[in-house]
Amino acid sequence: MFALDQHPSGRHFLQIPGPSPVPDRILRAMSLPTIDHRGPEFAVLGKTVLDGIGRVFQTRHPVAIYPASGTGAWEAALVNVLSPGDAVLMFETGHFASLWHRMALRLGLAPEFLSVKGTDSDTGLPNAWRRGVDAGLIEERLVADREHAIKAVCVVHNETSTGVTSDIAAVRRAIDAARHPALLMVDTISGLASADYRHDEWGVDVAVSGSQKGLMLPPGISFNALSPRALEASKSARLPKAFWAWDEIVEMNRGGYWPYTPNTNLLYGLAESLEMILGQGLEAIFARHQRWAAGVRTAVKAWGLPIQCADPAVYSPVLTGVVTPVGVDADALRKLIHDRFDLSLGTGLGKVRGRMFRIGHLGDCNDLTLVAALAGVEMGFRLAGVATAASGVEAAMAYFAAHPAATPLQSAA
Ligand SMILES: *Cc1c(COP(=O)(O)O)cnc(C)c1O
């Protein structure tokens, strides 16, 4: 039974890479009374969030907001622009890329799953799950597709199951270099508002995001950022679409409304989140996440454990995957840490289940919450008898003390 009266004292450490901790300011904003979604007040809210979310995606084009989890927005992206049996090129970077691929199969598309082959000799983990998208492989495959059968290239920006942030601009360049007309579709569910993402500049046609990661909201709303080419493609695409169809949403959004009852209270939360994010500035937020990630990696290196991401060029600013020594069940360790210290760490998903855990450092964090989370992990190691080379907590404290944030804390909203 979910018994709130048995909640432990103090604050739960929600250190998973989404849902991320929801700031009190956002929770308070969401407690306002629900209003008439056809009334004049609502239009102000609707226009405010649509304008603000466009600025976070860095786009001048429409963004659709759905009352759904990120998975719904994945489906929306595919069904709006594709037709039954269409070939799509997807790239295996981890669990979320694999789930999007499985969804494409279930929708009757013909996805091809490109993957870096082999297993890593250090850890025995699949190479594909330790690296980012290889734009060179995409270019090669598109060049070979002379008939232009491939209709879309789908990649995950920040692969939340591994802690890898792929270079989306490089994927755009690969498509252009191959002179291929495929649409570029990007899952930035966990990247948006934490890792640098530039929809228009990078030439992305459809981006997918969700509320419960960098936007610091509870789960429950998700997004499609569009391009003019994507909107054009949606007019002739033949996969069945009704609830997810962009046309009526984009039309009604012009007045600040939706074709159905939107998630009013989550939109209050979104308005508050956007005010926080745009008030602080995207640059400051991206820099803050890079710094936290560097501090956490310093701890993992001090422990002497492998970081899941094997390529320093694509380390995620959002989360760090920690590979446990062979024979140490990462999920048993997570459970021990949760039960003893009320700290939630992300589980290993799919092909890396039991071999790693994930430390989220996104959204509403600061140096001390991260140092405390690392202390929880380090105490867990001791209790589980996991040998570490040195103290990760001390290494992270030294890192944070020696590297002040570029933006002074006091100016943050
Ligand atoms: C969280 C996440 C998803 C899934 O979103 P849901 O809201 O759980 O449906 C998909 N892709 C990535 C990269 C994610 O981080």
Coordinates of C-alpha atoms and ligand atoms in Angstrom, one line a residue:
M1 CA 0.0 0.0 0.0
F2 CA 1.2 3.5 -0.7
A3 CA 1.2 5.0 2.7
L4 CA 2.1 8.6 2.9
D5 CA 2.1 8.6 6.7
Q6 CA 5.0 6.2 6.6
H7 CA 7.1 8.5 4.5
P8 CA 10.6 8.7 5.9
S9 CA 11.7 12.0 7.5
G10 CA 13.6 14.6 5.5
R11 CA 13.6 14.7 1.7
H12 CA 13.7 11.6 -0.5
F13 CA 16.8 11.7 -2.8
L14 CA 15.3 11.2 -6.2
Q15 CA 18.5 10.9 -8.1
I16 CA 17.2 8.9 -11.1
P17 CA 17.5 10.5 -14.5
G18 CA 13.9 11.3 -14.7
P19 CA 11.5 11.9 -13.1
S20 CA 13.7 14.6 -11.7
P21 CA 13.0 16.5 -8.4
V22 CA 10.1 18.9 -8.8
P23 CA 10.9 22.3 -7.3
D24 CA 8.4 23.6 -4.7
R25 CA 7.7 26.6 -6.9
I26 CA 6.4 24.4 -9.6
L27 CA 4.3 22.3 -7.2
R28 CA 2.7 25.4 -5.8
A29 CA 2.0 26.7 -9.3
M30 CA 0.3 23.4 -10.1
S31 CA -2.0 23.7 -7.1
L32 CA -3.9 26.6 -8.6
P33 CA -7.6 25.9 -9.3
T34 CA -8.3 24.2 -12.7
I35 CA -10.0 26.7 -15.0
D36 CA -12.2 26.6 -18.1
H37 CA -10.1 25.3 -20.9
R38 CA -12.3 27.3 -23.4
G39 CA -12.3 30.5 -21.4
P40 CA -10.3 33.7 -21.9
E41 CA -7.8 33.1 -19.1
F42 CA -6.8 29.8 -20.6
A43 CA -5.8 31.4 -23.9
V44 CA -3.2 33.5 -22.0
L45 CA -1.8 30.4 -20.4
G46 CA -1.8 28.5 -23.6
K47 CA 0.0 31.2 -25.6
T48 CA 2.5 31.7 -22.8
V49 CA 3.6 28.0 -22.6
L50 CA 3.6 27.6 -26.4
D51 CA 5.8 30.7 -26.8
G52 CA 8.1 29.6 -24.0
I53 CA 8.5 26.0 -25.0
G54 CA 9.5 27.1 -28.5
R55 CA 12.3 29.2 -27.0
V56 CA 13.5 26.2 -25.0
F57 CA 13.6 24.0 -28.2
Q58 CA 15.2 27.0 -29.9
T59 CA 12.6 26.9 -32.7
R60 CA 10.4 29.5 -34.4
H61 CA 8.1 26.7 -35.6
P62 CA 5.1 25.0 -33.9
V63 CA 5.5 22.8 -30.9
A64 CA 2.6 20.3 -30.1
I65 CA 2.0 19.6 -26.4
Y66 CA 0.3 16.3 -25.6
P67 CA -1.3 15.2 -22.3
A68 CA 0.8 12.0 -22.5
S69 CA 4.1 10.5 -21.4
G70 CA 7.2 10.8 -23.7
T71 CA 6.2 7.4 -25.3
G72 CA 3.0 9.1 -26.6
A73 CA 5.0 11.8 -28.3
W74 CA 7.3 9.2 -29.8
E75 CA 4.2 7.6 -31.4
A76 CA 3.0 11.1 -32.5
A77 CA 6.3 11.8 -34.2
L78 CA 6.1 8.6 -36.3
V79 CA 2.4 8.5 -37.2
N80 CA 2.3 12.1 -38.3
V81 CA 5.0 11.9 -41.0
L82 CA 5.2 8.2 -42.1
S83 CA 3.1 5.8 -44.1
P84 CA 2.6 2.0 -43.6
G85 CA 5.8 0.0 -44.6
D86 CA 8.0 3.1 -44.8
A87 CA 11.7 2.4 -44.3
V88 CA 13.2 4.3 -41.4
L89 CA 16.9 4.3 -40.2
M90 CA 17.3 4.1 -36.5
F91 CA 20.5 3.9 -34.4
E92 CA 21.0 1.6 -31.5
T93 CA 22.5 3.7 -28.6
G94 CA 20.7 1.9 -25.8
H95 CA 17.4 1.0 -24.2
F96 CA 15.4 4.1 -25.3
A97 CA 16.6 3.8 -28.9
S98 CA 15.6 0.1 -28.8
L99 CA 12.1 0.9 -27.5
W100 CA 11.5 3.5 -30.2
H101 CA 12.7 0.9 -32.8
R102 CA 10.2 -1.6 -31.3
M103 CA 7.4 1.0 -31.5
A104 CA 8.2 1.6 -35.2
L105 CA 7.9 -2.2 -35.8
R106 CA 4.6 -2.3 -34.0
L107 CA 3.3 0.6 -36.1
G108 CA 3.9 -1.3 -39.3
L109 CA 7.0 0.6 -40.4
A110 CA 10.2 -1.1 -41.7
P111 CA 12.9 0.2 -39.4
E112 CA 16.5 -0.6 -39.9
F113 CA 18.6 -0.6 -36.7
L114 CA 22.2 0.5 -37.3
S115 CA 24.5 -0.4 -34.5
V116 CA 28.2 -0.3 -33.5
K117 CA 29.2 -4.0 -33.3
G118 CA 31.0 -6.0 -30.7
T119 CA 31.5 -6.1 -27.0
D120 CA 33.9 -4.1 -24.9
S121 CA 36.8 -6.1 -23.6
D122 CA 37.0 -4.2 -20.2
T123 CA 33.4 -4.7 -19.1
G124 CA 31.9 -7.2 -21.5
L125 CA 29.1 -4.7 -22.3
P126 CA 27.9 -4.1 -25.8
N127 CA 29.9 -1.4 -27.5
A128 CA 26.7 0.1 -28.9
W129 CA 25.6 0.8 -25.4
R130 CA 28.7 2.8 -24.5
R131 CA 28.9 5.1 -27.5
G132 CA 26.9 7.7 -29.4
V133 CA 25.4 7.8 -32.8
D134 CA 28.0 7.2 -35.5
A135 CA 27.1 9.8 -38.2
G136 CA 29.6 8.2 -40.6
L137 CA 27.6 4.9 -40.6
I138 CA 24.4 6.9 -41.2
E139 CA 25.9 8.8 -44.2
E140 CA 27.2 5.5 -45.7
R141 CA 23.8 3.9 -45.4
L142 CA 22.0 6.9 -46.9
V143 CA 24.5 7.1 -49.8
A144 CA 23.7 3.5 -50.6
D145 CA 20.0 4.2 -50.6
R146 CA 19.9 5.7 -54.1
E147 CA 16.1 5.2 -54.5
H148 CA 15.5 7.3 -51.4
A149 CA 13.4 4.5 -49.8
I150 CA 14.4 5.7 -46.3
K151 CA 11.9 8.3 -45.2
A152 CA 13.3 9.2 -41.8
V153 CA 16.5 9.0 -39.7
C154 CA 15.6 8.6 -36.0
V155 CA 18.2 9.1 -33.2
V156 CA 18.2 9.6 -29.5
H157 CA 19.9 12.8 -28.4
N158 CA 20.5 12.0 -24.7
E159 CA 20.4 8.2 -24.3
T160 CA 19.1 8.0 -20.7
S161 CA 19.9 4.3 -20.3
T162 CA 23.7 4.8 -20.9
G163 CA 24.6 8.4 -20.2
V164 CA 25.6 9.3 -23.8
T165 CA 24.7 12.5 -25.6
S166 CA 25.0 12.2 -29.4
D167 CA 26.0 14.9 -31.7
I168 CA 22.8 15.8 -33.6
A169 CA 24.4 18.5 -35.8
A170 CA 26.8 15.8 -37.1
V171 CA 23.8 13.6 -38.0
R172 CA 22.3 16.6 -39.9
R173 CA 25.6 17.1 -41.8
A174 CA 25.6 13.3 -42.6
I175 CA 22.1 13.5 -44.2
D176 CA 23.1 16.6 -46.1
A177 CA 26.4 15.2 -47.3
A178 CA 24.5 12.1 -48.6
R179 CA 22.1 14.5 -50.4
H180 CA 19.3 12.5 -48.9
P181 CA 15.7 13.8 -48.4
A182 CA 15.0 11.7 -45.2
L183 CA 13.5 13.6 -42.3
L184 CA 15.6 13.9 -39.1
M185 CA 13.7 12.9 -36.0
V186 CA 15.3 13.3 -32.6
D187 CA 14.3 12.0 -29.2
T188 CA 15.4 14.7 -26.8
I189 CA 13.1 13.6 -24.0
S190 CA 15.9 13.7 -21.4
G191 CA 18.1 16.2 -23.2
L192 CA 15.8 19.2 -23.5
A193 CA 16.5 22.0 -21.0
S194 CA 19.6 20.2 -19.6
A195 CA 21.8 19.4 -22.6
D196 CA 22.3 21.9 -25.4
Y197 CA 19.6 21.3 -28.0
R198 CA 19.0 23.6 -31.1
H199 CA 16.0 22.6 -33.1
D200 CA 16.2 25.1 -36.0
E201 CA 19.9 25.5 -36.2
W202 CA 20.5 21.7 -36.3
G203 CA 17.8 21.2 -38.9
V204 CA 15.8 18.7 -37.0
D205 CA 12.4 18.0 -38.5
V206 CA 10.6 16.4 -35.5
A207 CA 11.9 16.5 -31.9
V208 CA 10.3 14.5 -29.1
S209 CA 10.5 15.6 -25.4
G210 CA 8.8 15.0 -22.1
S211 CA 8.0 16.9 -18.9
Q212 CA 9.7 14.9 -16.2
K213 CA 13.4 15.4 -17.0
G214 CA 15.1 18.7 -17.6
L215 CA 11.8 20.7 -17.4
M216 CA 11.5 19.6 -13.8
L217 CA 7.8 18.8 -14.0
P218 CA 6.0 15.7 -12.9
P219 CA 5.4 13.1 -15.7
G220 CA 2.3 13.7 -17.9
I221 CA 2.9 16.0 -20.7
S222 CA 5.1 15.6 -23.8
F223 CA 6.1 17.5 -26.9
N224 CA 6.7 17.4 -30.6
A225 CA 8.7 20.3 -32.0
L226 CA 8.1 20.5 -35.8
S227 CA 9.8 21.9 -38.9
P228 CA 8.0 23.2 -42.0
R229 CA 9.1 20.0 -43.9
A230 CA 7.6 17.8 -41.1
L231 CA 4.3 19.7 -41.3
E232 CA 4.3 19.3 -45.1
A233 CA 5.1 15.6 -44.8
S234 CA 2.2 15.2 -42.3
K235 CA -0.3 16.2 -45.0
S236 CA 0.3 13.1 -47.2
A237 CA 1.5 10.6 -44.6
R238 CA -0.8 7.6 -44.4
L239 CA -0.3 5.9 -41.0
P240 CA -3.7 6.3 -39.1
K241 CA -3.6 9.3 -36.8
A242 CA -6.4 11.1 -35.0
F243 CA -5.6 12.0 -31.4
W244 CA -1.9 12.6 -32.3
A245 CA -2.6 14.5 -35.5
W246 CA -0.8 17.8 -35.6
D247 CA -3.2 19.7 -38.0
E248 CA -6.0 20.4 -35.5
I249 CA -3.6 21.0 -32.6
V250 CA -1.5 23.5 -34.5
E251 CA -4.7 25.2 -35.7
M252 CA -6.3 25.5 -32.3
N253 CA -3.0 26.5 -30.6
R254 CA -3.0 29.7 -32.7
G255 CA -5.7 30.9 -30.3
G256 CA -4.0 29.4 -27.2
Y257 CA -6.4 26.4 -27.1
W258 CA -6.4 22.6 -27.8
P259 CA -8.9 20.4 -29.6
Y260 CA -9.5 18.4 -26.4
T261 CA -9.1 19.1 -22.7
P262 CA -5.4 19.7 -22.1
N263 CA -3.6 19.0 -18.8
T264 CA -4.4 22.4 -17.3
N265 CA -2.5 22.0 -14.0
L266 CA 0.6 20.6 -15.6
L267 CA 0.5 23.6 -18.0
Y268 CA 0.6 25.9 -14.9
G269 CA 3.6 23.9 -13.9
L270 CA 5.1 24.3 -17.3
A271 CA 4.5 28.1 -17.3
E272 CA 6.4 28.2 -14.0
S273 CA 9.2 26.0 -15.2
L274 CA 9.6 28.0 -18.4
E275 CA 9.9 31.2 -16.3
M276 CA 12.6 29.6 -14.2
I277 CA 14.5 28.3 -17.2
L278 CA 14.3 31.3 -19.5
G279 CA 14.9 33.6 -16.5
Q280 CA 18.2 31.8 -15.8
G281 CA 19.1 31.4 -19.4
L282 CA 19.7 28.2 -21.3
E283 CA 23.4 28.8 -21.5
A284 CA 23.7 29.0 -17.7
I285 CA 21.6 25.8 -17.4
F286 CA 23.7 23.9 -19.9
A287 CA 26.9 25.0 -18.2
R288 CA 25.6 24.0 -14.7
H289 CA 24.8 20.5 -15.9
Q290 CA 28.2 20.1 -17.6
R291 CA 29.8 21.0 -14.3
W292 CA 27.7 18.7 -12.2
A293 CA 28.4 15.8 -14.6
A294 CA 32.2 16.5 -14.4
G295 CA 32.0 16.5 -10.6
V296 CA 30.1 13.2 -10.6
R297 CA 32.5 11.6 -13.1
T298 CA 35.4 12.7 -10.9
A299 CA 33.8 10.6 -8.1
V300 CA 33.3 7.6 -10.3
K301 CA 37.0 7.8 -11.4
A302 CA 38.1 8.0 -7.8
W303 CA 36.2 4.9 -7.0
G304 CA 38.0 3.2 -9.9
L305 CA 34.9 2.0 -11.6
P306 CA 34.2 2.3 -15.4
I307 CA 31.8 5.1 -16.6
Q308 CA 29.2 3.5 -18.9
C309 CA 29.9 6.1 -21.6
A310 CA 33.3 5.0 -23.1
D311 CA 33.7 8.1 -25.3
P312 CA 34.6 11.4 -23.4
A313 CA 33.4 13.4 -26.4
V314 CA 29.8 12.3 -25.7
Y315 CA 29.6 12.2 -21.9
S316 CA 26.0 13.1 -20.9
P317 CA 25.5 16.3 -18.8
V318 CA 22.2 14.7 -17.5
L319 CA 23.3 11.4 -15.9
T320 CA 26.3 9.2 -15.4
G321 CA 26.2 5.4 -15.8
V322 CA 28.4 3.5 -13.3
V323 CA 29.4 0.0 -14.2
T324 CA 29.7 -2.3 -11.2
P325 CA 32.5 -4.8 -10.9
V326 CA 31.7 -8.3 -12.3
G327 CA 29.8 -10.3 -9.7
V328 CA 28.3 -7.2 -8.0
D329 CA 24.6 -7.1 -8.8
A330 CA 23.9 -3.4 -9.4
D331 CA 20.2 -3.8 -8.6
A332 CA 20.9 -5.4 -5.3
L333 CA 23.2 -2.6 -4.5
R334 CA 20.6 0.0 -5.5
K335 CA 18.0 -1.7 -3.3
L336 CA 20.4 -1.7 -0.3
I337 CA 21.1 2.0 -0.8
H338 CA 17.4 2.8 -1.2
D339 CA 16.4 0.9 1.9
R340 CA 19.2 2.3 4.1
F341 CA 19.5 5.9 2.9
D342 CA 16.2 6.7 1.0
L343 CA 18.2 7.4 -2.1
S344 CA 16.8 6.3 -5.5
L345 CA 19.3 5.6 -8.3
G346 CA 18.5 4.6 -11.8
T347 CA 18.4 0.9 -12.7
G348 CA 20.3 -0.7 -15.5
L349 CA 17.9 -1.2 -18.4
G350 CA 17.8 -3.8 -21.2
K351 CA 21.2 -5.2 -22.2
V352 CA 23.0 -3.7 -19.2
R353 CA 20.5 -4.8 -16.5
G354 CA 22.2 -5.7 -13.2
R355 CA 25.6 -4.5 -14.5
M356 CA 25.3 -0.7 -13.9
F357 CA 23.3 1.9 -12.1
R358 CA 22.7 5.5 -13.1
I359 CA 23.1 8.7 -11.1
G360 CA 20.9 11.5 -12.4
H361 CA 22.2 15.1 -12.2
L362 CA 19.5 17.0 -13.9
G363 CA 17.0 19.7 -13.2
D364 CA 16.6 20.9 -9.6
C365 CA 20.0 19.8 -8.1
N366 CA 22.9 21.6 -6.5
D367 CA 26.5 20.6 -5.4
L368 CA 25.3 19.5 -2.0
T369 CA 22.5 17.3 -3.2
L370 CA 25.0 15.6 -5.5
V371 CA 27.6 15.2 -2.8
A372 CA 25.0 13.7 -0.6
A373 CA 23.9 11.3 -3.3
L374 CA 27.5 10.3 -3.9
A375 CA 27.8 9.7 -0.1
G376 CA 24.8 7.4 -0.2
V377 CA 26.4 5.4 -3.0
E378 CA 29.8 5.3 -1.2
M379 CA 28.2 4.0 2.0
G380 CA 26.3 1.4 -0.1
F381 CA 29.6 0.2 -1.6
R382 CA 31.0 -0.2 2.0
L383 CA 27.9 -2.1 3.2
A384 CA 28.0 -4.4 0.1
G385 CA 31.7 -5.0 0.3
V386 CA 32.4 -3.3 -3.0
A387 CA 36.1 -2.4 -3.1
T388 CA 36.8 1.2 -4.3
A389 CA 40.2 2.7 -5.1
A390 CA 39.6 6.0 -3.2
S391 CA 36.7 8.2 -1.9
G392 CA 34.5 9.5 -4.7
V393 CA 32.8 11.8 -2.2
E394 CA 36.1 13.5 -1.4
A395 CA 37.0 13.7 -5.1
A396 CA 33.7 15.4 -5.9
M397 CA 34.0 17.8 -3.0
A398 CA 37.4 18.8 -4.2
Y399 CA 36.1 19.2 -7.7
F400 CA 33.1 21.4 -6.8
A401 CA 35.2 23.5 -4.4
A402 CA 37.9 24.1 -7.0
H403 CA 35.5 24.9 -9.9
P404 CA 33.0 27.6 -8.9
A405 CA 29.9 27.8 -11.1
A406 CA 30.2 30.2 -14.0
T407 CA 27.0 31.9 -13.0
P408 CA 26.8 33.0 -9.4
L409 CA 24.2 31.1 -7.4
Q410 CA 22.6 34.3 -6.1
S411 CA 21.5 35.5 -9.6
A412 CA 19.7 32.2 -10.2
A413 CA 15.9 32.6 -10.0
Ligands
LIG1 C1 12.2 8.9 -20.3 C2 12.6 8.7 -21.7 C3 11.7 8.1 -22.6 C4 10.3 7.6 -22.2 O1 9.5 8.6 -21.7 P1 8.2 8.2 -20.9 O2 7.7 9.5 -20.4 O3 8.6 7.2 -19.9 O4 7.2 7.6 -21.9 C5 12.1 8.0 -23.9 N1 13.3 8.3 -24.3 C6 14.2 8.8 -23.5 C7 15.5 9.2 -24.0 C8 13.8 9.0 -22.1 O5 14.8 9.5 -21.3

